[in-house]
GROMACS .gro file of N, CA and C in nm:
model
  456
    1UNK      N    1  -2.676   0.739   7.208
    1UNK     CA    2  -2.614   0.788   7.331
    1UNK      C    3  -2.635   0.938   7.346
    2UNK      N    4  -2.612   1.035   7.231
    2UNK     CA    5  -2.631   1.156   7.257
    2UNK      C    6  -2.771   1.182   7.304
    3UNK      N    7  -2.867   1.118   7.167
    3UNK     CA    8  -2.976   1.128   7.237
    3UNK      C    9  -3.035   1.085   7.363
    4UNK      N   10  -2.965   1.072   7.431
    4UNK     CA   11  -3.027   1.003   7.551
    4UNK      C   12  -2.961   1.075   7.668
    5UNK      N   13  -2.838   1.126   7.647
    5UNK     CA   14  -2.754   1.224   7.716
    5UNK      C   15  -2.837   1.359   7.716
    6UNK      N   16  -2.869   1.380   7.583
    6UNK     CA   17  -2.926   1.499   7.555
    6UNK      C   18  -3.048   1.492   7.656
    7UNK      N   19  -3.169   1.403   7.626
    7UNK     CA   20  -3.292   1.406   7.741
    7UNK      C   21  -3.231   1.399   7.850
    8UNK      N   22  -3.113   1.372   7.890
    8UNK     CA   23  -3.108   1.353   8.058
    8UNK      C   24  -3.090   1.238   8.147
    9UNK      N   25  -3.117   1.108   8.028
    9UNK     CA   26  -3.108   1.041   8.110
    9UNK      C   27  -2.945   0.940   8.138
   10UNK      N   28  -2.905   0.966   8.223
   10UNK     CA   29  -2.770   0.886   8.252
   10UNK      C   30  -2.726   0.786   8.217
   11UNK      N   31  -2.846   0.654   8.296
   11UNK     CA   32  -2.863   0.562   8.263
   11UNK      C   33  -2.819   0.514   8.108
   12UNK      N   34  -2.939   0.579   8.059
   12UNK     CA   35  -2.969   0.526   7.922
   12UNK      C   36  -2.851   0.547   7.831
   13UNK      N   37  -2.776   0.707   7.854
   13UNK     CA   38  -2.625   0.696   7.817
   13UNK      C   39  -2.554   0.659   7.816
   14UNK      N   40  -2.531   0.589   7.929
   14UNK     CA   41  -2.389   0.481   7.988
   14UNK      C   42  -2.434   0.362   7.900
   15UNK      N   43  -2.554   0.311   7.927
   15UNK     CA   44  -2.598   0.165   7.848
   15UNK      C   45  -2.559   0.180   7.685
   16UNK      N   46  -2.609   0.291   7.625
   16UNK     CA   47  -2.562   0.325   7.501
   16UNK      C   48  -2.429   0.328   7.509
   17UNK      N   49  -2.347   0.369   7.582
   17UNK     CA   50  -2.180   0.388   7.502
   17UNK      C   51  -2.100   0.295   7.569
   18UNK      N   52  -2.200   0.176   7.665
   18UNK     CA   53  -2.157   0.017   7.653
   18UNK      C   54  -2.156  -0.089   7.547
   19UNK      N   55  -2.295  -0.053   7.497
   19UNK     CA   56  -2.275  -0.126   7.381
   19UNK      C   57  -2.269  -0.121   7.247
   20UNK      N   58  -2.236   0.042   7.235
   20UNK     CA   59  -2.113   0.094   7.162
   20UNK      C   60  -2.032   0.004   7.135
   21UNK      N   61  -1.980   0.030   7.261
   21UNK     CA   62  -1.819   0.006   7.265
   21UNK      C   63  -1.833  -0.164   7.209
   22UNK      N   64  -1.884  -0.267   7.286
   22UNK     CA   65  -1.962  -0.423   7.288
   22UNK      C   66  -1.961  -0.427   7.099
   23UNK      N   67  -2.005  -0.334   7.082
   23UNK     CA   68  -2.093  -0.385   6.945
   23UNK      C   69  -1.946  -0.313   6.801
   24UNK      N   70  -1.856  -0.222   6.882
   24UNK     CA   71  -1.702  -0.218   6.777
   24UNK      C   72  -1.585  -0.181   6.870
   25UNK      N   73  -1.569  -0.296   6.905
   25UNK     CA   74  -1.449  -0.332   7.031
   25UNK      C   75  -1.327  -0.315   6.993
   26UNK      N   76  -1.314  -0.277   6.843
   26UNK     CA   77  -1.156  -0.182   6.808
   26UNK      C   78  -1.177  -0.046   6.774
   27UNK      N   79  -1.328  -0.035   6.775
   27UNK     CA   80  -1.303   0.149   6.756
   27UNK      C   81  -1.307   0.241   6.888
   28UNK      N   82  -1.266   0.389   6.854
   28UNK     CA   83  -1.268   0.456   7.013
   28UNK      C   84  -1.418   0.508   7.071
   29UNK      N   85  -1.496   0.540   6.961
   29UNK     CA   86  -1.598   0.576   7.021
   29UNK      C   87  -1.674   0.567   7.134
   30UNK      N   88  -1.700   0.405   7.146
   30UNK     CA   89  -1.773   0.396   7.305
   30UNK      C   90  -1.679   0.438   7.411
   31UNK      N   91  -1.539   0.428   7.404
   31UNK     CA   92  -1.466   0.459   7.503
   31UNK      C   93  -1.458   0.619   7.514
   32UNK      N   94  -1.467   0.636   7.410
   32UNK     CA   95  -1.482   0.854   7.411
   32UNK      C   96  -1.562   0.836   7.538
   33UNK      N   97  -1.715   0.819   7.492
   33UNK     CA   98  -1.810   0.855   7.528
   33UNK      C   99  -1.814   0.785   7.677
   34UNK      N  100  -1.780   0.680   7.706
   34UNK     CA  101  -1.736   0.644   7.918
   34UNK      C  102  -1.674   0.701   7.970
   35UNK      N  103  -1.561   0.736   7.887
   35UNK     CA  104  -1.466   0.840   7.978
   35UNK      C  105  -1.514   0.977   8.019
   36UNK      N  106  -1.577   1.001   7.930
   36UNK     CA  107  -1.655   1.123   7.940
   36UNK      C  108  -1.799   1.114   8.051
   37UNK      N  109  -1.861   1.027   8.010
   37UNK     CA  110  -1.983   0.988   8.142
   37UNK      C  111  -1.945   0.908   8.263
   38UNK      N  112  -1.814   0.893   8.266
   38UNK     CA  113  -1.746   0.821   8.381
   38UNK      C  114  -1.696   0.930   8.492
   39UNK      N  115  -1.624   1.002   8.385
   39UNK     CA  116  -1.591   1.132   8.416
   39UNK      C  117  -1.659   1.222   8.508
   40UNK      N  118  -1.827   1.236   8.399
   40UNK     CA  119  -1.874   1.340   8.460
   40UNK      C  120  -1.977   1.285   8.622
   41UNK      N  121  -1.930   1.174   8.619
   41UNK     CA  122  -1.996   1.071   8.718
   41UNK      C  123  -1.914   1.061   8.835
   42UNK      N  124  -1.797   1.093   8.821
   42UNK     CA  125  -1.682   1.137   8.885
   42UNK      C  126  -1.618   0.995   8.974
   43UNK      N  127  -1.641   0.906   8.839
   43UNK     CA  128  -1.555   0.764   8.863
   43UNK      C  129  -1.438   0.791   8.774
   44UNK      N  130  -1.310   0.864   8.866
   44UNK     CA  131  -1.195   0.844   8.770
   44UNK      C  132  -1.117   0.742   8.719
   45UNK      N  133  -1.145   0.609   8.810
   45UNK     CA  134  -1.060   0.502   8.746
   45UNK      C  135  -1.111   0.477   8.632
   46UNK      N  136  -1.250   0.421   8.606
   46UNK     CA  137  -1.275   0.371   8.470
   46UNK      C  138  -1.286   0.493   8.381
   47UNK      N  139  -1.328   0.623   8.431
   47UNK     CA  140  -1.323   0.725   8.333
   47UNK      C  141  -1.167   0.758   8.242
   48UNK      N  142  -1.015   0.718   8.335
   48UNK     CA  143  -0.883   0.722   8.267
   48UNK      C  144  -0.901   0.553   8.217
   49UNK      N  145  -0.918   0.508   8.249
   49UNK     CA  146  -0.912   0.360   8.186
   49UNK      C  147  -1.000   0.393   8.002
   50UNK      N  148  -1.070   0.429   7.996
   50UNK     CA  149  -1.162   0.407   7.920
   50UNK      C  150  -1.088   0.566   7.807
   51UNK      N  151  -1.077   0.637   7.892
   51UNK     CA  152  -1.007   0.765   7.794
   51UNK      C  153  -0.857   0.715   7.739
   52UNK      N  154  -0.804   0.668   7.829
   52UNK     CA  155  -0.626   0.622   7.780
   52UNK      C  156  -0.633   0.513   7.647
   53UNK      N  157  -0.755   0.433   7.658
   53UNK     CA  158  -0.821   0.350   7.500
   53UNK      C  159  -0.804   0.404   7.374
   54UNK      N  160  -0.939   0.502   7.428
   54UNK     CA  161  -0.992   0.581   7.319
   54UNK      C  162  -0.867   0.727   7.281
   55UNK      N  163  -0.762   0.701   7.361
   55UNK     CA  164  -0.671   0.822   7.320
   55UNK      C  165  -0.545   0.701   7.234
   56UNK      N  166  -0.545   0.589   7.287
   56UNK     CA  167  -0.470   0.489   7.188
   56UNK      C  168  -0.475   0.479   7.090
   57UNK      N  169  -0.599   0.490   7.078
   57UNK     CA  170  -0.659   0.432   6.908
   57UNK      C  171  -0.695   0.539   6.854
   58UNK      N  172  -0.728   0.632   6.879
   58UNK     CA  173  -0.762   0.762   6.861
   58UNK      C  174  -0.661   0.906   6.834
   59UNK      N  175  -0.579   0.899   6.860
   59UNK     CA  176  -0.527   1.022   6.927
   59UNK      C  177  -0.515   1.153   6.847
   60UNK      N  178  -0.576   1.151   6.714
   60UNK     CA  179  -0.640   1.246   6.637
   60UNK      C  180  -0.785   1.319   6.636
   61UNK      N  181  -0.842   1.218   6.719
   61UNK     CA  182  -0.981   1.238   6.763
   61UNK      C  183  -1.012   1.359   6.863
   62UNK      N  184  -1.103   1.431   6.853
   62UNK     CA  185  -1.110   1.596   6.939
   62UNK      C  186  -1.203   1.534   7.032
   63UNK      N  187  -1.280   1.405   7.037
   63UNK     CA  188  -1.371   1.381   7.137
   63UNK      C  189  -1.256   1.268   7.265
   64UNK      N  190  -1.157   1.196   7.156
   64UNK     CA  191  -1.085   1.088   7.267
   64UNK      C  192  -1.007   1.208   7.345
   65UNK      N  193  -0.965   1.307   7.334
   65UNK     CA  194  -0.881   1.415   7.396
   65UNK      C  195  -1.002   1.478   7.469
   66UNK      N  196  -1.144   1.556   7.439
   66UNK     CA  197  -1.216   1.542   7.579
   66UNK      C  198  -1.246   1.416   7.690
   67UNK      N  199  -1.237   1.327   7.590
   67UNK     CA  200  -1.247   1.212   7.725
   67UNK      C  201  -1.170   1.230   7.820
   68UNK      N  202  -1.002   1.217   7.811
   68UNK     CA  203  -0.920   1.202   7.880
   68UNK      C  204  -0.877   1.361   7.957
   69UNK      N  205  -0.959   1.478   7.913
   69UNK     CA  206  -0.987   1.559   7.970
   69UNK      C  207  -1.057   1.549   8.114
   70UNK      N  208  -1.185   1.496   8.031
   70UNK     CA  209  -1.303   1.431   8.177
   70UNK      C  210  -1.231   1.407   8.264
   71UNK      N  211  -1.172   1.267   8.243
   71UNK     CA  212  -1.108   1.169   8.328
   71UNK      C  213  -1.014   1.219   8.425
   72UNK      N  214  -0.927   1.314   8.355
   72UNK     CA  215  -0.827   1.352   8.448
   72UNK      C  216  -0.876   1.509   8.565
   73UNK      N  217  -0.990   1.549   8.463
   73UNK     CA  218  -1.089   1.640   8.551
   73UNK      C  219  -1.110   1.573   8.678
   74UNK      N  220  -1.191   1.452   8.653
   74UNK     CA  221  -1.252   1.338   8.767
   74UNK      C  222  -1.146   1.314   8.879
   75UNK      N  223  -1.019   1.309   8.827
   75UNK     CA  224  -0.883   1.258   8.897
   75UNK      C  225  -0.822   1.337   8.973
   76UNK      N  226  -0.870   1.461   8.954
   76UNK     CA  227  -0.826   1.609   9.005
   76UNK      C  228  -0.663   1.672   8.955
   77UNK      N  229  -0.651   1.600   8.853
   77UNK     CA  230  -0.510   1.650   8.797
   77UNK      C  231  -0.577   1.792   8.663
   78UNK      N  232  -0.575   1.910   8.732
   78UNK     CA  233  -0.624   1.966   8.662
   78UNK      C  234  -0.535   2.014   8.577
   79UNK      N  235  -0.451   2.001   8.561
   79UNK     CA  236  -0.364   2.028   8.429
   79UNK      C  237  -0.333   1.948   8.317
   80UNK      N  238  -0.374   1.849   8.360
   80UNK     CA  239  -0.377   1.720   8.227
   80UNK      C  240  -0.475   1.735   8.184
   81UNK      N  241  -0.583   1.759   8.223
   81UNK     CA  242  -0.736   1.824   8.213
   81UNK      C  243  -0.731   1.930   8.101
   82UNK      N  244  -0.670   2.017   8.157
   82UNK     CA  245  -0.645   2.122   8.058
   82UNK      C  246  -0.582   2.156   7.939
   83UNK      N  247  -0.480   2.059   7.956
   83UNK     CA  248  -0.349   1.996   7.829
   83UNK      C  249  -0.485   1.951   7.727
   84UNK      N  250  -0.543   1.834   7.800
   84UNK     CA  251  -0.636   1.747   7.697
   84UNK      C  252  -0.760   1.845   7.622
   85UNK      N  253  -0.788   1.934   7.719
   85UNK     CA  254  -0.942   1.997   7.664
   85UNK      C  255  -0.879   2.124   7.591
   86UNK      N  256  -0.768   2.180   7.605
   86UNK     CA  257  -0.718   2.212   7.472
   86UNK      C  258  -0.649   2.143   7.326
   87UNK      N  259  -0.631   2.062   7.348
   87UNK     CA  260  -0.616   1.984   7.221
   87UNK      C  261  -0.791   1.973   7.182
   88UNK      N  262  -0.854   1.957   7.270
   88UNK     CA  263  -1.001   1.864   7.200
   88UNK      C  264  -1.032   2.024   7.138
   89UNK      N  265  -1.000   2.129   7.151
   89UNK     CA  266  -1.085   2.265   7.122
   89UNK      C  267  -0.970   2.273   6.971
   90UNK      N  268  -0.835   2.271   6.946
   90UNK     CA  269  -0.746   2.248   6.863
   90UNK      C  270  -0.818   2.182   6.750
   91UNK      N  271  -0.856   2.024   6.798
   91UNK     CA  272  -0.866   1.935   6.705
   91UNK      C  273  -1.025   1.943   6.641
   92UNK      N  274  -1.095   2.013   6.725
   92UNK     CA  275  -1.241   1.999   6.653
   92UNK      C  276  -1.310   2.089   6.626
   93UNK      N  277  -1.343   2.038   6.447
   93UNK     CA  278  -1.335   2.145   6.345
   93UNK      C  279  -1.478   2.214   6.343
   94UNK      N  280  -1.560   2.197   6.446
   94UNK     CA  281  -1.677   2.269   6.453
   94UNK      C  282  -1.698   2.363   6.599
   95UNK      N  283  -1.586   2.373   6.641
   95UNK     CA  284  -1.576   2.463   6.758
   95UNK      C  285  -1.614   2.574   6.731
   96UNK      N  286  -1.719   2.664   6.811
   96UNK     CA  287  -1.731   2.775   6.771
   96UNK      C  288  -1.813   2.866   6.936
   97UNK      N  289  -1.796   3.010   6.991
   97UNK     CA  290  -1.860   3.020   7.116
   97UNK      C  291  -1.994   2.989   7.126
   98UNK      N  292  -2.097   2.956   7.067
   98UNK     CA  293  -2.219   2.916   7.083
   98UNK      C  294  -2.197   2.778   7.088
   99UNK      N  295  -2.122   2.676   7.126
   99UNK     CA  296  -2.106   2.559   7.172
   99UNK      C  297  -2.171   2.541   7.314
  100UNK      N  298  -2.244   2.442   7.335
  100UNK     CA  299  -2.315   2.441   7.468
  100UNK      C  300  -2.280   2.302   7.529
  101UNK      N  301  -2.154   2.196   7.497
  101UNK     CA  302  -2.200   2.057   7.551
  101UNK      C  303  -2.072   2.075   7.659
  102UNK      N  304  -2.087   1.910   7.744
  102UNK     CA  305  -2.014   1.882   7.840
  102UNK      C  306  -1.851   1.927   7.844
  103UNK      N  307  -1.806   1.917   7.734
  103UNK     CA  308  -1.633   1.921   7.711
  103UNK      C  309  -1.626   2.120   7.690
  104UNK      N  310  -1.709   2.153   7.604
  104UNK     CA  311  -1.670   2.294   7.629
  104UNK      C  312  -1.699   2.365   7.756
  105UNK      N  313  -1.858   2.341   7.861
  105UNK     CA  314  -1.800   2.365   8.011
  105UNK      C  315  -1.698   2.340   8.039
  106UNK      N  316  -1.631   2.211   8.048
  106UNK     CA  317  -1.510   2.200   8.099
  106UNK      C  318  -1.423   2.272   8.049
  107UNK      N  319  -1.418   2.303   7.931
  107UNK     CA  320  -1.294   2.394   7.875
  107UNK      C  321  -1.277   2.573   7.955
  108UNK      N  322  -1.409   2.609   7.964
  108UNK     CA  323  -1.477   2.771   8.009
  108UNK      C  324  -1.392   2.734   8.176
  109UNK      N  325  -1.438   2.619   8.245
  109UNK     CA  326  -1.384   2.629   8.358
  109UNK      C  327  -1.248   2.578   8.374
  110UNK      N  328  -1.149   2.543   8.295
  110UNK     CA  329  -1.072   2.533   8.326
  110UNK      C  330  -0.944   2.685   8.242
  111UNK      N  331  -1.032   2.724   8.196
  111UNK     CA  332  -0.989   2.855   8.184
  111UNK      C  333  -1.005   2.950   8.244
  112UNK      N  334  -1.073   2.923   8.353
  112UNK     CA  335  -1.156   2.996   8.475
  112UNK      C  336  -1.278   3.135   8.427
  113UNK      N  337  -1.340   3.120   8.277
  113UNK     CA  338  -1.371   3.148   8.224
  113UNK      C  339  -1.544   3.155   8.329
  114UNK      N  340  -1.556   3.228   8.431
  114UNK     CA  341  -1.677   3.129   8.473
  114UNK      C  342  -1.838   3.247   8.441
  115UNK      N  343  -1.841   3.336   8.365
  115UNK     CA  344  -1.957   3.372   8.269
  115UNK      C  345  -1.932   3.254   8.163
  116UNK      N  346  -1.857   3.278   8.069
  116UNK     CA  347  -1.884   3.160   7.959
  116UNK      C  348  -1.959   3.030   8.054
  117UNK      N  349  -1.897   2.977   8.144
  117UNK     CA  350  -1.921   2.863   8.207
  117UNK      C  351  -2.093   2.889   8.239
  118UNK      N  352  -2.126   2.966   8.313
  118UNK     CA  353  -2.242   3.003   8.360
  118UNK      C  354  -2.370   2.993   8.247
  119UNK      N  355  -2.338   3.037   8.137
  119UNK     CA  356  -2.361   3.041   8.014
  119UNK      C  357  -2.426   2.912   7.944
  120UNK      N  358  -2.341   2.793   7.917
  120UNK     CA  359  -2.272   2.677   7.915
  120UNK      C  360  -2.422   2.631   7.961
  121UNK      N  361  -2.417   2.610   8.104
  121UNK     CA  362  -2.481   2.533   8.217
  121UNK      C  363  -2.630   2.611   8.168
  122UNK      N  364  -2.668   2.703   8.190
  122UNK     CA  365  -2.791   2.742   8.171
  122UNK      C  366  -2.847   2.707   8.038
  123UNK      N  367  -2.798   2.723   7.950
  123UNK     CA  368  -2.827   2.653   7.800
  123UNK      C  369  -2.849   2.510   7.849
  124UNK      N  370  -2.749   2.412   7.861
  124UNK     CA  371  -2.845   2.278   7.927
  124UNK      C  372  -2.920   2.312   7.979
  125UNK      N  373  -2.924   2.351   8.076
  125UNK     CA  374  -3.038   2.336   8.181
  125UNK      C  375  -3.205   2.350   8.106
  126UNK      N  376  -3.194   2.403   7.993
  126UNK     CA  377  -3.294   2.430   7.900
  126UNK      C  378  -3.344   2.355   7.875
  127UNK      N  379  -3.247   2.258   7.786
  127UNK     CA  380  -3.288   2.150   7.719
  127UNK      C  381  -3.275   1.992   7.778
  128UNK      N  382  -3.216   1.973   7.940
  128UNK     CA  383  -3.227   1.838   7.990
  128UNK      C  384  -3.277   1.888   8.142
  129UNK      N  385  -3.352   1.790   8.120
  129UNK     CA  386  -3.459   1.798   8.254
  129UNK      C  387  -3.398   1.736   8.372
  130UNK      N  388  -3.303   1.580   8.363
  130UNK     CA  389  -3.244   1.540   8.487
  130UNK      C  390  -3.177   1.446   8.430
  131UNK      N  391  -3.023   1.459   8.481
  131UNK     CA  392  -2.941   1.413   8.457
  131UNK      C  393  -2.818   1.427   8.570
  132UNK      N  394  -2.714   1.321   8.633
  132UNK     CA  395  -2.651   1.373   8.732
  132UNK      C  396  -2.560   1.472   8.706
  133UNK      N  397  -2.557   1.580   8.733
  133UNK     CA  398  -2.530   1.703   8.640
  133UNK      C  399  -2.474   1.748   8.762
  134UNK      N  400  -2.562   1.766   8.918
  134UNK     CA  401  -2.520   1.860   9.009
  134UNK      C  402  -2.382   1.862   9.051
  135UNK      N  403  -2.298   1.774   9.080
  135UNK     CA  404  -2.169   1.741   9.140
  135UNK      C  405  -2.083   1.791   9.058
  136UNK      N  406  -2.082   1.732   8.911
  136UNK     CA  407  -1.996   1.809   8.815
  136UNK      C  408  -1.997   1.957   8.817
  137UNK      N  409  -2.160   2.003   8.801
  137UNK     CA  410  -2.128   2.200   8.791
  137UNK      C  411  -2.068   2.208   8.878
  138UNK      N  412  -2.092   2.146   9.028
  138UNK     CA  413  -2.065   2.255   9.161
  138UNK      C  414  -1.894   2.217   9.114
  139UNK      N  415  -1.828   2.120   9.098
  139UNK     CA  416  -1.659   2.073   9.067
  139UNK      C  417  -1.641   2.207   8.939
  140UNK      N  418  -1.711   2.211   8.821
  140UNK     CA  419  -1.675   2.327   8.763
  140UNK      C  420  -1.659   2.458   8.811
  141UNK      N  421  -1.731   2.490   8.865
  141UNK     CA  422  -1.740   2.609   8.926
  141UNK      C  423  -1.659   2.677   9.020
  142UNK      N  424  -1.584   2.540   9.116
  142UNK     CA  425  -1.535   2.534   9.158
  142UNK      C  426  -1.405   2.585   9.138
  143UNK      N  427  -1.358   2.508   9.002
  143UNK     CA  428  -1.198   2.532   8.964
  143UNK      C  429  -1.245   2.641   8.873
  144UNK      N  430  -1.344   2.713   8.819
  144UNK     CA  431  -1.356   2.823   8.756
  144UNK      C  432  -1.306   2.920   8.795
  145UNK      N  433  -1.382   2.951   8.969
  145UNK     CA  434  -1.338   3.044   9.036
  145UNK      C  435  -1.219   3.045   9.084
  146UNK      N  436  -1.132   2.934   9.105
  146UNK     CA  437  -1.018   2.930   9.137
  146UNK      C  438  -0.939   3.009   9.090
  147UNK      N  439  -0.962   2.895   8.962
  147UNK     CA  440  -0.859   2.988   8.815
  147UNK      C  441  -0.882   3.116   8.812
  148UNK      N  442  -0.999   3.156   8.778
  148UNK     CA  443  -1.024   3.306   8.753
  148UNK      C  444  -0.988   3.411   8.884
  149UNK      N  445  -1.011   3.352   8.994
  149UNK     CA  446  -0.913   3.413   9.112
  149UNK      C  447  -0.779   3.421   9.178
  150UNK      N  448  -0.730   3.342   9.041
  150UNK     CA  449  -0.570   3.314   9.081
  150UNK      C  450  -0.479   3.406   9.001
  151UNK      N  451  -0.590   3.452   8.853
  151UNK     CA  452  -0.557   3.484   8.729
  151UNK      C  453  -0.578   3.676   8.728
  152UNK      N  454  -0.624   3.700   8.841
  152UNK     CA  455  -0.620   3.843   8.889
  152UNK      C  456  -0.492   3.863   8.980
   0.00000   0.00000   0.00000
């Protein structure tokens, strides 16, 4: 799934963290990973369906807490968003600012952080050629500037 996230392709991601999930139907992993590409797909029902799982069974996990980040990103409750994508930055023990994936954008913009964010996005943009990516930045960017214009 990463690898396939990583090249770009959507598709091939979602199919991977279907049958994930298909292939260990009591662990959280595949559900991390829908909520999160559900998310960034900006289908909030199955993206909270699939994060509220993986935060069941999980709820020590720093990736089931970005899921349900995504999800509630997707949902426009941006403060559950933010509750969650700080726990996922809390709970995971390889956080560091040269982090470049999906959950730490979200973290930069919901801190209205929007250089870090800018940052973030251009580093992908490096390394994935096409992926539905556009809707999410412009939604990041969005509440980046918010925040960061609310926060002056």
């Amino acid at each position: 799934e990463d690898w396939a996230r990583g090249r770009g392709d959507f598709d091939a991601a979602l199919d991977a963290a279907i049958k994930l999930r298909e292939r260990y139907p009591y662990q959280h992993m595949g559900d991390e990973r829908l909520g999160i590409l559900y998310g960034m797909a900006g289908d909030a029902e199955k993206a909270m369906a699939h994060a509220a799982r993986a935060i069941r069974i999980a709820p020590y996990c720093h990736i089931s807490h970005a899921s349900a980040a995504h999800a509630h990103f997707a949902a426009g409750d941006i403060e559950q968003a933010r509750i969650h994508i700080e726990r996922y930055e809390a709970l995971e023990s390889t956080a560091h600012p040269e982090k470049w994936d999906e959950s730490t954008a979200l973290l930069h913009a919901l801190r209205g952080e929007s250089q870090l964010l800018e940052r973030c996005l251009a580093h992908r943009a490096k390394r994935v050629e096409a992926f539905r990516y556009e809707e999410f930045d412009a939604r990041l960017r969005e509440v980046a500037q918010r925040r960061y214009g609310s926060s002056l």
